[in-house]
Protein backbone atom coordinates (compact mmCIF):
# COMPACT_ATOMS: atom_id res chain seq x y z
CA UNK A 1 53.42 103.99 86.09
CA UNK A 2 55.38 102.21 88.56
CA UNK A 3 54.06 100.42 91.18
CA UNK A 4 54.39 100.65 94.88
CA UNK A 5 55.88 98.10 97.55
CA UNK A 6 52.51 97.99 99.17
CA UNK A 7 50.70 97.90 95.70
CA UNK A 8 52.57 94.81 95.40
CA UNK A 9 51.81 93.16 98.87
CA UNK A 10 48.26 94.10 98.53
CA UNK A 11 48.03 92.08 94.93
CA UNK A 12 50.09 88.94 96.71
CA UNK A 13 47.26 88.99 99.67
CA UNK A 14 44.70 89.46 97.51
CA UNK A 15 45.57 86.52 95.35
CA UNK A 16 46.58 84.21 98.74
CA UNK A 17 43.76 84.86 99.94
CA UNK A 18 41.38 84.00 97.37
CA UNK A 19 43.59 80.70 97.49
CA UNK A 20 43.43 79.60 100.73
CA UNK A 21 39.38 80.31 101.07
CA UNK A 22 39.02 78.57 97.98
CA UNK A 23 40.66 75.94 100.03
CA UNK A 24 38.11 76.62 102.80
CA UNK A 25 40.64 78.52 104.66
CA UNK A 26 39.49 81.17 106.83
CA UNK A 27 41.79 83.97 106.26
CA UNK A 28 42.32 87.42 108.65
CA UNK A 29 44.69 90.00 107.78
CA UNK A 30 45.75 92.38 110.40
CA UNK A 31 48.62 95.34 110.30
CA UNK A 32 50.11 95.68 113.75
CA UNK A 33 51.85 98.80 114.95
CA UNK A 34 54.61 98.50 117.96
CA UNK A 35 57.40 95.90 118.63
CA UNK A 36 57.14 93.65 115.33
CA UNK A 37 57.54 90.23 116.94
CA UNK A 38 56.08 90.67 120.94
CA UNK A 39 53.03 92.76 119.03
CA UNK A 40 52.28 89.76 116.66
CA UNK A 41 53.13 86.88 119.50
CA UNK A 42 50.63 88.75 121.68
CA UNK A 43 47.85 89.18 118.62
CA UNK A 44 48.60 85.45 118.05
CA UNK A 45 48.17 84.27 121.14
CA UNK A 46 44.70 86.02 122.03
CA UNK A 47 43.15 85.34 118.85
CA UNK A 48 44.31 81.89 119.06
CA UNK A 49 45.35 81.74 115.39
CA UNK A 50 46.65 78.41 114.30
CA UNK A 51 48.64 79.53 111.17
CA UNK A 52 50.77 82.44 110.40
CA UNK A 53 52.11 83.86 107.43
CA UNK A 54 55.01 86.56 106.88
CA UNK A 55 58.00 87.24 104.72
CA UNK A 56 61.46 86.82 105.87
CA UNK A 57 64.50 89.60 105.91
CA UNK A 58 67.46 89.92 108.08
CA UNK A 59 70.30 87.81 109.47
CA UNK A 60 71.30 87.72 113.10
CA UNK A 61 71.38 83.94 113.41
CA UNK A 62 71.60 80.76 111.20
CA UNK A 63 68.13 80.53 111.74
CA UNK A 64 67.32 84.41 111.38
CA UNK A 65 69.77 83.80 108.03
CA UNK A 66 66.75 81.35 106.95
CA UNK A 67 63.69 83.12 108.47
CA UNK A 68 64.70 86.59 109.31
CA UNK A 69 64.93 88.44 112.45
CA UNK A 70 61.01 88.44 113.15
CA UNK A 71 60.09 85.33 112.17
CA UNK A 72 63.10 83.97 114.45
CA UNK A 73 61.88 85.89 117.24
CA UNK A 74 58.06 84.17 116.79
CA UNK A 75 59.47 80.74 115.78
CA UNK A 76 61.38 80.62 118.95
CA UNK A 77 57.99 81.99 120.65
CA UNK A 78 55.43 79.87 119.35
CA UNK A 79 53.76 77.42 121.65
């Protein structure tokens, strides 16, 4: 049977996660709805998470060529 995009992503969290609270990492997984970046810089902000993970597509600048267009946007956002 092949296997679905978010098959995949769910077996890559899955697996991180057991990683990183192995590591004594406290892990929360959210999916956000709206304006990619300004949704996750505002759900960043008020929970006051100190690390965040996400893939990388896109190229609109050197550094959205390296990130992608999201992450750019956050990078350029975070405090």
């Amino acid at each position: 049977a092949e296997t679905s995009a978010s098959d995949k992503l769910e077996r890559i969290q899955v697996k991180a996660r057991a990683q990183a609270e192995n590591d004594g990492v406290q892990v929360v997984t959210a999916v956000l709805a709206g304006s990619s970046a300004a949704d996750m810089i505002k759900y960043v902000k008020s929970e006051k998470i100190k690390l965040l993970v996400l893939g990388d597509t896109g190229h609109s600048s050197l550094l959205g060529a390296l990130l992608g267009n999201t992450a750019d946007k956050i990078v350029r956002s975070a405090p």
